[in-house]
Tab-separated table of C-alpha atoms in Angstrom:
chain	number	residue	atom	x	y	z
A	453	MET	CA	85.446	131.216	134.063
A	454	ASP	CA	83.415	133.664	132.774
A	455	ARG	CA	84.486	136.915	134.787
A	456	ARG	CA	80.665	137.505	136.128
A	457	ARG	CA	80.787	134.381	138.061
A	458	LEU	CA	84.309	135.446	139.765
A	459	ALA	CA	84.084	136.240	143.384
A	460	ALA	CA	85.179	138.963	144.688
A	461	ALA	CA	84.157	141.411	148.312
A	462	ALA	CA	84.641	145.118	149.794
A	463	ALA	CA	85.863	147.061	147.259
A	464	ALA	CA	87.748	149.866	146.593
A	465	LEU	CA	88.132	152.188	144.266
A	466	VAL	CA	91.850	153.739	142.902
A	467	ILE	CA	92.285	156.146	140.184
A	468	ALA	CA	96.300	156.258	139.281
A	469	ALA	CA	96.740	159.541	138.271
A	470	HIS	CA	99.755	162.769	137.499
A	471	PRO	CA	100.043	165.276	139.975
A	472	SER	CA	99.263	167.715	136.786
A	473	SER	CA	96.805	165.661	134.959
A	474	ASP	CA	93.048	165.998	135.983
A	475	ALA	CA	92.804	163.099	138.075
A	476	TRP	CA	88.920	162.788	138.349
A	477	ALA	CA	88.192	164.344	134.849
A	478	SER	CA	85.996	160.573	133.829
A	479	VAL	CA	85.256	159.483	137.793
A	480	GLY	CA	84.086	163.099	140.204
A	481	ASP	CA	85.003	166.317	140.034
A	482	SER	CA	87.576	167.475	139.637
A	483	VAL	CA	90.769	168.493	141.686
A	484	THR	CA	94.172	169.735	142.063
A	485	ASP	CA	95.735	167.974	145.723
A	486	LEU	CA	95.904	164.197	145.247
A	487	MET	CA	94.059	163.152	147.851
A	488	ALA	CA	92.704	159.664	149.584
A	489	VAL	CA	89.308	158.754	151.720
A	490	VAL	CA	90.533	156.120	154.361
A	491	ASN	CA	87.809	155.412	156.671
A	492	GLY	CA	85.995	158.268	156.253
A	493	SER	CA	88.044	160.902	156.608
A	494	PRO	CA	90.619	162.032	154.233
A	495	GLN	CA	94.204	162.332	154.263
A	496	ALA	CA	96.985	163.511	151.530
A	497	LEU	CA	98.764	160.293	149.608
A	498	PRO	CA	102.048	160.954	147.748
A	499	TYR	CA	101.912	160.069	143.421
A	500	PRO	CA	101.437	158.256	141.685
A	501	GLN	CA	98.257	156.401	143.394
A	502	VAL	CA	94.525	157.677	144.809
A	503	ILE	CA	92.318	155.542	146.466
A	504	VAL	CA	89.544	155.846	147.885
A	505	PHE	CA	86.556	153.143	149.139
A	506	LEU	CA	83.792	152.235	146.181
A	507	ASN	CA	81.092	150.494	148.787
A	508	PHE	CA	80.008	152.736	151.039
A	509	GLN	CA	77.417	153.191	153.988
A	510	ILE	CA	75.141	155.912	152.484
A	511	HIS	CA	71.910	157.257	154.185
A	512	PRO	CA	69.624	157.634	152.045
A	513	LEU	CA	68.817	155.517	148.972
A	514	THR	CA	70.052	158.892	147.479
A	515	TYR	CA	73.267	160.503	146.077
A	516	ALA	CA	73.564	161.955	150.346
A	517	ASN	CA	75.652	165.310	151.175
A	518	GLY	CA	76.695	166.364	154.328
A	519	ALA	CA	77.433	163.755	157.415
A	520	ASP	CA	74.790	161.710	155.287
A	521	GLY	CA	77.163	160.924	153.127
A	522	THR	CA	80.234	159.889	155.346
A	523	CYS	CA	81.809	156.683	153.292
A	524	ALA	CA	81.891	154.103	155.659
A	525	GLN	CA	83.878	150.280	155.072
A	526	ALA	CA	81.072	147.757	154.014
A	527	SER	CA	80.139	144.984	157.104
A	528	GLY	CA	80.870	142.603	153.745
A	529	GLY	CA	81.925	141.995	150.728
A	530	VAL	CA	80.919	141.792	147.057
A	531	ILE	CA	80.550	137.643	145.831
A	532	GLY	CA	79.971	138.178	142.534
A	533	SER	CA	78.830	139.960	139.973
A	534	ILE	CA	80.906	143.399	138.802
A	535	ALA	CA	79.939	146.084	136.358
A	536	PHE	CA	81.721	148.774	134.830
A	537	SER	CA	79.619	152.305	133.405
A	538	GLY	CA	80.286	152.871	129.811
A	539	ASP	CA	82.158	156.429	131.095
A	540	GLY	CA	84.187	155.322	133.926
A	541	ARG	CA	81.999	156.908	136.999
A	542	VAL	CA	79.728	154.235	138.059
A	543	THR	CA	80.592	150.382	139.402
A	544	GLY	CA	78.156	147.514	140.008
A	545	PHE	CA	78.160	144.933	142.073
A	546	THR	CA	76.718	142.359	144.594
A	547	SER	CA	77.518	142.102	148.334
A	548	ASP	CA	76.349	140.589	151.126
A	549	SER	CA	76.911	143.390	153.363
A	550	SER	CA	74.872	144.828	155.737
A	551	ASN	CA	75.273	148.944	155.640
A	552	LEU	CA	75.872	149.964	152.231
A	553	VAL	CA	72.249	151.065	152.431
A	554	SER	CA	70.287	152.073	155.558
A	555	PRO	CA	68.140	150.348	156.837
A	556	ASP	CA	69.545	146.699	155.222
A	557	THR	CA	65.539	145.211	156.297
A	558	ILE	CA	66.861	141.689	154.805
A	559	PHE	CA	69.339	139.816	156.511
A	560	GLY	CA	71.639	137.206	154.562
A	561	VAL	CA	70.987	137.427	151.301
A	562	PRO	CA	73.031	139.354	148.823
A	563	ASP	CA	72.135	142.033	147.158
A	564	LEU	CA	73.130	143.650	144.086
A	565	PHE	CA	74.607	147.689	144.432
A	566	ALA	CA	75.291	150.599	141.914
A	567	HIS	CA	77.929	153.202	143.647
A	568	GLU	CA	79.281	156.425	142.382
A	569	PRO	CA	82.254	158.061	144.342
A	570	TYR	CA	82.085	162.045	144.311
A	571	HIS	CA	85.337	163.788	145.946
A	572	VAL	CA	85.581	167.198	146.881
A	573	ALA	CA	88.958	169.508	148.025
A	574	PRO	CA	89.917	169.148	150.940
A	575	PRO	CA	88.962	169.826	153.830
A	576	ALA	CA	85.547	168.096	153.243
A	577	PRO	CA	85.235	164.718	152.940
A	578	ALA	CA	84.010	162.250	150.466
A	579	THR	CA	80.685	162.331	149.532
A	580	CYS	CA	79.261	158.265	149.012
A	581	ALA	CA	76.164	157.648	146.332
A	582	THR	CA	75.315	153.865	146.791
A	583	SER	CA	71.713	152.733	145.319
A	584	MET	CA	70.913	149.071	146.169
A	585	ALA	CA	69.115	147.330	142.337
A	586	ASN	CA	67.025	144.493	143.640
A	587	LEU	CA	64.464	146.141	144.705
A	588	ARG	CA	60.235	147.502	144.722
A	589	THR	CA	59.572	150.376	142.486
A	590	ASP	CA	58.048	151.059	146.176
A	591	GLY	CA	60.891	150.996	147.527
A	592	THR	CA	60.278	147.760	149.915
A	593	GLN	CA	63.153	145.664	149.525
A	594	VAL	CA	62.464	142.499	149.154
A	595	LEU	CA	64.607	138.112	149.793
A	596	ALA	CA	65.040	138.165	146.589
A	597	ASN	CA	68.376	137.350	145.413
A	598	ALA	CA	70.339	138.981	142.384
A	599	GLY	CA	73.382	138.659	139.694
A	600	ASP	CA	74.592	139.514	136.161
A	601	ALA	CA	74.399	142.496	136.751
A	602	HIS	CA	75.291	144.660	134.009
A	603	LEU	CA	75.148	149.077	134.169
A	604	SER	CA	74.470	151.680	130.873
A	605	GLY	CA	77.213	153.826	129.496
A	606	ASP	CA	76.589	156.231	132.056
A	607	GLY	CA	75.293	154.423	135.054
A	608	ARG	CA	71.644	155.281	134.955
A	609	PHE	CA	70.462	151.769	134.450
A	610	MET	CA	71.732	148.126	136.004
A	611	ALA	CA	70.289	144.931	133.729
A	612	PHE	CA	69.825	142.113	136.426
A	613	VAL	CA	68.707	138.782	136.773
A	614	SER	CA	66.936	137.034	139.644
A	615	ALA	CA	64.267	134.439	140.220
A	616	SER	CA	62.594	136.566	143.117
A	617	ASN	CA	58.445	136.943	142.371
A	618	ALA	CA	58.776	139.155	144.417
A	619	LEU	CA	60.364	142.745	142.649
A	620	LEU	CA	57.211	143.185	140.909
A	621	PRO	CA	53.390	143.947	142.762
A	622	ALA	CA	51.242	140.690	143.397
A	623	GLY	CA	50.601	138.684	141.101
A	624	GLU	CA	52.730	139.832	138.513
A	625	ASP	CA	55.570	137.398	138.084
A	626	THR	CA	53.554	133.955	138.294
A	627	ASN	CA	56.522	131.998	136.273
A	628	GLY	CA	58.501	130.352	138.937
A	629	ALA	CA	61.602	131.092	136.664
A	630	GLN	CA	64.835	133.687	137.153
A	631	ASP	CA	63.584	137.120	135.187
A	632	VAL	CA	65.198	139.843	134.265
A	633	PHE	CA	64.832	142.781	135.435
A	634	VAL	CA	65.875	147.089	134.972
A	635	ARG	CA	66.755	149.276	137.768
A	636	ASP	CA	66.349	152.632	136.902
A	637	PHE	CA	67.865	154.331	139.676
A	638	GLU	CA	67.062	158.127	138.707
A	639	LEU	CA	63.599	157.324	138.816
A	640	GLY	CA	63.729	154.446	141.112
A	641	VAL	CA	61.669	151.903	139.113
A	642	THR	CA	62.251	148.039	138.479
A	643	GLU	CA	60.443	147.075	135.117
A	644	ARG	CA	61.007	143.435	133.955
A	645	VAL	CA	61.954	143.271	130.200
A	646	SER	CA	61.958	139.174	129.366
A	647	ILE	CA	58.840	139.427	128.593
A	648	ALA	CA	56.792	139.706	125.200
A	649	ASP	CA	55.528	142.484	122.852
A	650	ASP	CA	52.403	142.632	125.192
A	651	GLY	CA	54.105	142.574	128.548
A	652	SER	CA	53.037	138.296	129.409
A	653	GLU	CA	55.497	136.760	131.046
A	654	GLY	CA	58.209	134.387	129.985
A	655	VAL	CA	56.954	130.323	129.831
A	656	LEU	CA	57.788	127.532	128.455
A	657	VAL	CA	54.601	125.320	126.212
A	658	GLY	CA	55.352	122.187	125.100
A	659	ALA	CA	59.441	120.841	126.589
A	660	PRO	CA	59.926	120.207	130.335
A	661	GLY	CA	61.740	122.756	131.981
A	662	THR	CA	61.372	126.425	132.857
A	663	PRO	CA	61.306	129.234	130.940
A	664	THR	CA	65.061	131.013	132.729
A	665	ALA	CA	65.865	133.753	131.583
A	666	ARG	CA	69.880	134.857	131.927
A	667	THR	CA	72.932	136.856	131.250
A	668	PRO	CA	71.809	140.268	130.234
A	669	ASP	CA	74.404	142.866	128.946
A	670	ILE	CA	72.835	146.369	128.367
A	671	SER	CA	73.586	149.372	125.257
A	672	GLN	CA	75.146	151.966	127.023
A	673	ASP	CA	73.131	154.487	125.330
A	674	ALA	CA	71.698	157.562	127.163
A	675	ASP	CA	68.718	155.767	127.146
A	676	GLY	CA	69.642	152.215	128.121
A	677	CYS	CA	66.628	151.404	125.566
A	678	TYR	CA	67.946	147.860	124.512
A	679	VAL	CA	68.970	144.925	126.238
A	680	ALA	CA	70.403	141.793	124.785
A	681	PHE	CA	69.016	138.184	127.185
A	682	ALA	CA	69.224	134.861	127.058
A	683	SER	CA	65.972	132.781	127.558
A	684	ARG	CA	64.236	129.278	126.678
A	685	ALA	CA	60.867	130.912	126.711
A	686	THR	CA	58.716	130.086	124.141
A	687	ASN	CA	56.387	132.585	123.895
A	688	LEU	CA	58.615	135.715	123.466
A	689	VAL	CA	57.827	135.922	120.486
A	690	PRO	CA	55.505	134.269	117.504
A	691	GLY	CA	56.920	130.574	116.314
A	692	ASP	CA	59.749	129.843	118.505
A	693	THR	CA	59.175	126.193	118.320
A	694	ASN	CA	63.311	125.044	118.275
A	695	PHE	CA	62.642	124.564	122.598
A	696	ALA	CA	66.712	125.683	122.429
A	697	GLU	CA	67.503	129.392	124.433
A	698	ASP	CA	67.061	131.939	122.327
A	699	ILE	CA	68.993	135.819	122.747
A	700	PHE	CA	66.297	137.742	122.678
A	701	VAL	CA	66.914	141.935	122.457
A	702	ARG	CA	64.131	143.928	124.707
A	703	ASP	CA	63.594	147.674	123.546
A	704	ARG	CA	62.562	148.922	126.344
A	705	CYS	CA	61.434	152.269	124.870
A	706	LEU	CA	59.335	151.119	122.083
A	707	GLY	CA	57.382	148.515	123.873
A	708	THR	CA	59.118	145.761	122.053
A	709	THR	CA	60.903	142.778	122.023
A	710	GLU	CA	62.744	140.024	119.875
A	711	ARG	CA	65.102	136.995	119.047
A	712	VAL	CA	68.182	138.471	117.050
A	713	SER	CA	69.907	133.989	117.546
A	714	VAL	CA	68.282	133.800	113.826
A	715	SER	CA	69.687	132.886	110.380
A	716	ALA	CA	69.574	135.969	107.580
A	717	ALA	CA	66.724	134.829	106.522
A	718	GLY	CA	64.987	134.688	109.907
A	719	ASP	CA	64.351	130.581	109.999
A	720	GLN	CA	65.545	129.990	113.558
A	721	ALA	CA	68.251	128.285	115.012
A	722	SER	CA	68.487	124.500	115.447
A	723	ALA	CA	70.345	124.452	119.060
A	724	ASP	CA	70.817	126.974	122.178
A	725	SER	CA	71.895	130.347	122.273
A	726	TYR	CA	73.794	132.365	124.387
A	727	SER	CA	76.020	135.036	126.472
A	728	PRO	CA	75.085	138.448	124.200
A	729	ALA	CA	77.108	141.671	123.945
A	730	ILE	CA	74.961	144.090	122.645
A	731	SER	CA	76.599	146.929	120.586
A	732	ASP	CA	75.762	150.523	121.673
A	733	ASP	CA	72.904	151.564	120.124
A	734	GLY	CA	71.804	148.315	119.827
A	735	CYS	CA	71.735	147.378	116.600
A	736	VAL	CA	74.498	144.660	117.059
A	737	ILE	CA	74.987	141.248	119.071
A	738	ALA	CA	77.442	138.630	119.534
A	739	PHE	CA	76.691	135.050	120.918
A	740	GLN	CA	77.619	131.737	120.468
A	741	SER	CA	75.728	128.682	119.892
A	742	PRO	CA	76.599	125.211	118.599
A	743	ALA	CA	73.494	125.419	116.099
A	744	MET	CA	74.746	124.431	112.313
A	745	ASP	CA	72.285	126.386	110.614
A	746	LEU	CA	72.440	130.790	111.243
A	747	ALA	CA	74.860	131.382	108.648
A	748	PRO	CA	76.374	129.662	105.522
A	749	PRO	CA	78.503	127.733	105.046
A	750	MET	CA	77.154	124.915	107.601
A	751	ASP	CA	78.994	123.636	110.920
A	752	VAL	CA	79.173	120.407	111.677
A	753	SER	CA	80.908	120.850	114.449
A	754	PHE	CA	78.397	120.999	117.436
A	755	LEU	CA	80.588	122.800	119.238
A	756	ASP	CA	79.876	126.521	120.178
A	757	ASP	CA	80.923	129.311	117.025
A	758	ILE	CA	80.854	132.866	117.152
A	759	PHE	CA	78.069	134.787	115.249
A	760	VAL	CA	76.774	138.341	114.443
A	761	ARG	CA	74.204	139.534	114.117
A	762	ASP	CA	73.385	143.016	113.089
A	763	ARG	CA	69.064	143.249	113.278
A	764	CYS	CA	68.522	146.724	111.875
A	765	LEU	CA	70.273	145.170	108.731
A	766	GLY	CA	69.002	141.616	109.049
A	767	THR	CA	72.135	139.491	109.213
A	768	THR	CA	73.650	136.772	110.447
A	769	GLU	CA	77.378	136.101	110.465
A	770	GLN	CA	80.478	133.635	111.692
A	771	ILE	CA	82.625	134.986	113.113
A	772	SER	CA	84.334	131.862	114.326
A	773	PRO	CA	86.015	129.583	111.500
A	774	ALA	CA	83.134	126.955	110.250
A	775	ASP	CA	83.813	123.154	110.466
A	776	VAL	CA	82.485	122.484	106.824
A	777	ASP	CA	83.446	118.140	107.104
A	778	GLY	CA	83.469	117.554	111.074
A	779	PHE	CA	86.833	116.396	112.035
A	780	GLY	CA	87.136	118.174	115.174
A	781	ALA	CA	87.294	122.014	114.947
A	782	PRO	CA	87.685	123.453	118.537
A	783	SER	CA	84.939	125.310	120.930
A	784	TYR	CA	84.785	129.008	120.839
A	785	GLY	CA	82.928	131.328	123.354
A	786	PHE	CA	83.118	134.159	125.305
A	787	PRO	CA	82.162	136.847	123.351
A	788	ASN	CA	82.335	140.240	123.785
A	789	LEU	CA	81.741	143.533	120.817
A	790	SER	CA	83.023	146.451	121.237
A	791	GLY	CA	80.540	150.009	121.136
A	792	ASP	CA	80.331	150.397	117.882
A	793	GLY	CA	79.951	146.803	117.369
A	794	CYS	CA	82.750	146.577	114.717
A	795	THR	CA	84.660	144.668	116.839
A	796	VAL	CA	84.550	140.877	117.958
A	797	VAL	CA	86.431	138.927	120.783
A	798	PHE	CA	86.345	135.991	121.706
A	799	GLY	CA	88.694	132.906	123.567
A	800	THR	CA	88.962	129.442	121.994
A	801	ASP	CA	92.589	126.576	122.164
A	802	ASP	CA	92.025	126.840	118.424
A	803	PRO	CA	95.796	126.668	117.413
A	804	ASN	CA	95.239	127.562	113.676
A	805	LEU	CA	93.222	131.168	113.667
A	806	VAL	CA	97.246	133.199	113.957
A	807	PRO	CA	100.299	131.849	112.635
A	808	GLY	CA	102.561	130.282	115.148
A	809	ASP	CA	100.071	129.511	118.083
A	810	THR	CA	102.216	127.154	119.382
A	811	ASN	CA	101.670	127.429	123.120
A	812	GLY	CA	98.631	125.136	123.253
A	813	VAL	CA	96.992	126.927	125.397
A	814	ALA	CA	93.040	129.371	125.369
A	815	ASP	CA	93.836	133.001	123.955
A	816	THR	CA	92.271	135.144	123.190
A	817	PHE	CA	91.458	136.867	119.600
A	818	VAL	CA	89.991	139.566	118.238
A	819	VAL	CA	88.269	140.349	114.886
A	820	ASP	CA	87.404	143.565	112.889
A	821	ARG	CA	84.337	142.969	111.350
A	822	CYS	CA	83.752	146.468	109.891
A	823	PRO	CA	83.415	144.937	106.480
A	824	LEU	CA	84.354	141.776	107.688
A	825	ALA	CA	87.513	140.380	105.619
A	826	SER	CA	86.831	137.437	103.771
A	827	PRO	CA	88.824	135.174	104.614
A	828	ILE	CA	88.893	136.693	108.405
A	829	VAL	CA	91.639	138.042	109.958
A	830	TYR	CA	92.615	137.409	113.137
A	831	GLU	CA	94.150	139.052	115.851
A	832	ARG	CA	95.639	137.434	119.190
A	833	VAL	CA	95.502	140.021	121.546
A	834	ASN	CA	96.974	137.891	125.005
A	835	VAL	CA	101.128	138.176	123.759
A	836	PRO	CA	103.839	139.464	125.614
A	837	ASP	CA	104.664	142.734	125.351
A	838	PRO	CA	107.922	143.563	123.179
A	839	SER	CA	110.218	144.037	126.151
A	840	THR	CA	109.874	140.245	127.028
A	841	GLY	CA	111.501	139.604	124.137
A	842	GLN	CA	108.453	136.639	123.666
A	843	SER	CA	105.916	136.169	121.094
A	844	GLU	CA	103.276	134.140	122.910
A	845	ALA	CA	101.484	133.109	126.332
A	846	ASP	CA	102.643	130.611	128.450
A	847	MET	CA	99.123	129.819	130.032
A	848	GLY	CA	96.059	131.111	128.900
A	849	SER	CA	93.398	133.651	129.019
A	850	LEU	CA	89.446	133.001	127.776
A	851	VAL	CA	87.595	136.080	129.452
A	852	ALA	CA	88.394	139.936	128.122
A	853	GLU	CA	86.364	142.595	126.912
A	854	VAL	CA	87.189	145.526	124.971
A	855	SER	CA	86.362	149.686	124.760
A	856	ALA	CA	84.336	151.107	122.459
A	857	ASN	CA	85.985	150.993	119.104
A	858	GLY	CA	88.466	148.782	119.672
A	859	PRO	CA	92.404	150.022	120.512
A	860	TRP	CA	92.327	148.144	123.822
A	861	VAL	CA	90.928	144.531	125.222
A	862	VAL	CA	91.472	144.234	129.554
A	863	PHE	CA	91.904	140.081	129.791
A	864	ALA	CA	92.730	138.071	133.081
A	865	SER	CA	95.579	135.547	132.924
A	866	GLN	CA	98.193	133.524	134.062
A	867	ALA	CA	100.494	133.619	132.207
A	868	THR	CA	103.764	134.855	133.407
A	869	ASN	CA	105.463	135.753	130.484
A	870	LEU	CA	102.861	138.901	129.083
A	871	VAL	CA	105.415	141.515	131.704
A	872	PRO	CA	108.606	141.697	132.598
A	873	ASP	CA	108.662	140.699	136.499
A	874	ASP	CA	105.710	138.721	136.879
A	875	THR	CA	107.432	136.121	139.426
A	876	ASN	CA	103.878	135.727	141.514
A	877	ALA	CA	102.520	133.059	139.747
A	878	GLN	CA	98.911	134.349	139.777
A	879	GLN	CA	96.066	134.845	138.259
A	880	ASP	CA	96.616	138.554	137.090
A	881	CYS	CA	94.958	141.236	134.907
A	882	PHE	CA	95.974	142.751	131.470
A	883	VAL	CA	95.433	145.583	128.909
A	884	ARG	CA	97.091	144.958	124.936
A	885	ASP	CA	96.791	148.224	122.936
A	886	ARG	CA	96.263	146.516	120.086
A	887	ALA	CA	97.341	150.074	117.627
A	888	MET	CA	100.495	150.467	119.655
A	889	GLY	CA	100.979	146.227	120.231
A	890	ARG	CA	101.786	147.064	123.837
A	891	THR	CA	101.153	144.497	126.945
A	892	ALA	CA	100.223	146.055	130.138
A	893	ARG	CA	99.659	144.950	133.566
A	894	VAL	CA	97.327	146.738	135.447
A	895	SER	CA	97.216	144.536	138.754
A	896	LEU	CA	99.597	146.236	140.808
A	897	ASP	CA	100.305	147.893	144.289
A	898	ALA	CA	99.914	151.845	144.788
A	899	ASP	CA	103.579	151.764	143.769
A	900	GLY	CA	103.518	150.258	140.260
A	901	ASN	CA	104.689	146.603	142.158
A	902	GLU	CA	103.346	142.971	141.353
A	903	ILE	CA	100.892	141.538	144.419
A	904	ALA	CA	100.826	138.340	145.859
A	905	ARG	CA	97.406	137.284	145.152
A	906	GLY	CA	96.591	138.562	141.789
A	907	GLY	CA	93.659	140.322	140.408
A	908	PHE	CA	90.552	138.975	138.622
A	909	GLY	CA	87.592	140.648	136.178
A	910	PRO	CA	88.734	143.578	134.373
A	911	HIS	CA	86.534	145.966	132.539
A	912	ILE	CA	87.356	148.865	130.711
A	913	SER	CA	85.976	152.394	129.755
A	914	SER	CA	84.453	152.824	127.047
A	915	ASP	CA	86.951	155.512	126.037
A	916	GLY	CA	89.222	152.858	127.437
A	917	ARG	CA	90.943	155.727	130.482
A	918	TRP	CA	89.738	153.213	133.193
A	919	ILE	CA	90.201	149.529	134.125
A	920	LEU	CA	88.616	148.134	137.058
A	921	TRP	CA	89.894	145.523	138.598
A	922	GLY	CA	89.690	143.040	142.133
A	923	THR	CA	91.706	141.005	144.153
A	924	ILE	CA	92.168	139.541	147.377
A	925	GLU	CA	95.075	141.526	147.795
A	926	ALA	CA	95.303	143.898	151.441
A	927	LEU	CA	96.091	147.000	148.817
A	928	PHE	CA	94.269	149.946	151.058
A	929	PRO	CA	95.197	151.064	154.930
A	930	GLY	CA	92.477	149.130	157.663
A	931	ASP	CA	91.989	146.118	154.318
A	932	GLY	CA	92.900	143.064	156.399
A	933	GLY	CA	93.487	140.927	153.505
A	934	LEU	CA	90.090	138.606	154.235
A	935	ASP	CA	88.089	139.327	151.467
A	936	GLY	CA	88.823	140.745	148.013
A	937	ASP	CA	88.633	144.851	146.875
A	938	LEU	CA	87.730	146.331	143.950
A	939	PHE	CA	89.833	148.620	142.064
A	940	ILE	CA	89.865	151.563	138.982
A	941	VAL	CA	92.759	152.270	137.397
A	942	ALA	CA	94.053	154.308	134.456
A	943	ASN	CA	94.962	152.932	131.881
A	944	PRO	CA	98.835	153.264	131.421
A	945	LEU	CA	98.728	152.517	127.240
A	946	TYR	CA	96.601	154.956	127.043
A	947	ASP	CA	97.518	158.272	125.193
A	948	GLY	CA	94.032	159.708	124.487
A	949	PRO	CA	93.454	162.865	125.768
């Protein structure tokens, strides 16, 4: 299941830290004591973890101080999109809570929020910064379902999708389709990015259906300049005549739109393309497509493959093996890309990528492409820790995320043999250290114990230090366990500064 579709709920933040370390170096102001804020009240907690609610009530829609920033538990839950900024400071999520911002004037409709916690030394409480994303530029709340959230490196920008025509001034959004938007939390500006160079909205000419845009990913540069997305629109670039869903990159800084699901010669794809992931500098885009003509040799399987387009060099590579004889190669999907564009992660049930793949389930693989070896070398990463004495997972994993330059990969799996003492028979969240050859479970309670209901949706910060995950397990005081929660934990395999 796509991590972007996993249901979550009322969120909380957990940061694992040793008492002698700076627990807040990447997520807030430094403190010397380990504290928790529970329903707005600070209280001491023992090593090894600090717990702070992640989704707070805040007045107004700005970074608050004092009483206006006092934290309160959300009235509802996170019900869809989960996002994590590259610096590990900001979390984005979809929620039906009515008290995350005040006033919340549209009831019963899920909204997108971004939250950044700030912590100060006791006895002062934490101040809590929660902002709604699906707003008009004038700050007006609208009846606008939104999802597919992705955050820029510092969390200032959120890319998302919405079918609402109310996010723009009256008369500007008339295509009757889902579009891609970016919210600038600092300037309070919402802009549509699934548009042509001249600002024209996406339309579908000469074919039935709507010019739906979806699955955005935003670059991790400071300006959030580049947004990759998929769209069926035929007018975003000249010469779009394939009537297929294509991958585009919008340069918000230059105001240009480029189609990237093309061959090295610039020829358009013969089939749909989707699920883009973009590098920090906006040059490299990974995506999946069943098209047979994007890169040699011609693939005749008519099933999804993984491609990488370098728009700066003008190259297109097929990362998954090409089926040149039509003997039924497997499908490959769920691409993710490291920040430097050099490491590609994807999922497949192909048993022929690495020796000894006999588990009969889908696995997660990594390819290092700087440079791309010939033949391509595949590394399976959803593998047991050496302490288990096992060589491959007993259940599968498809969706994963990689850190900025590729050392760490996080993924979810129902496998029971990736780490010792996994007895909950649930999907858990794991991190793989590729250099050390180690695997660790991160979906644990504050004492490092297994939780009964497992975890979902792991994301990792660019430097690999912090991991975001969720669970429906009640792990903190006052949590009734009816909704899921989001947590940030320190990567237990992190060995950097």
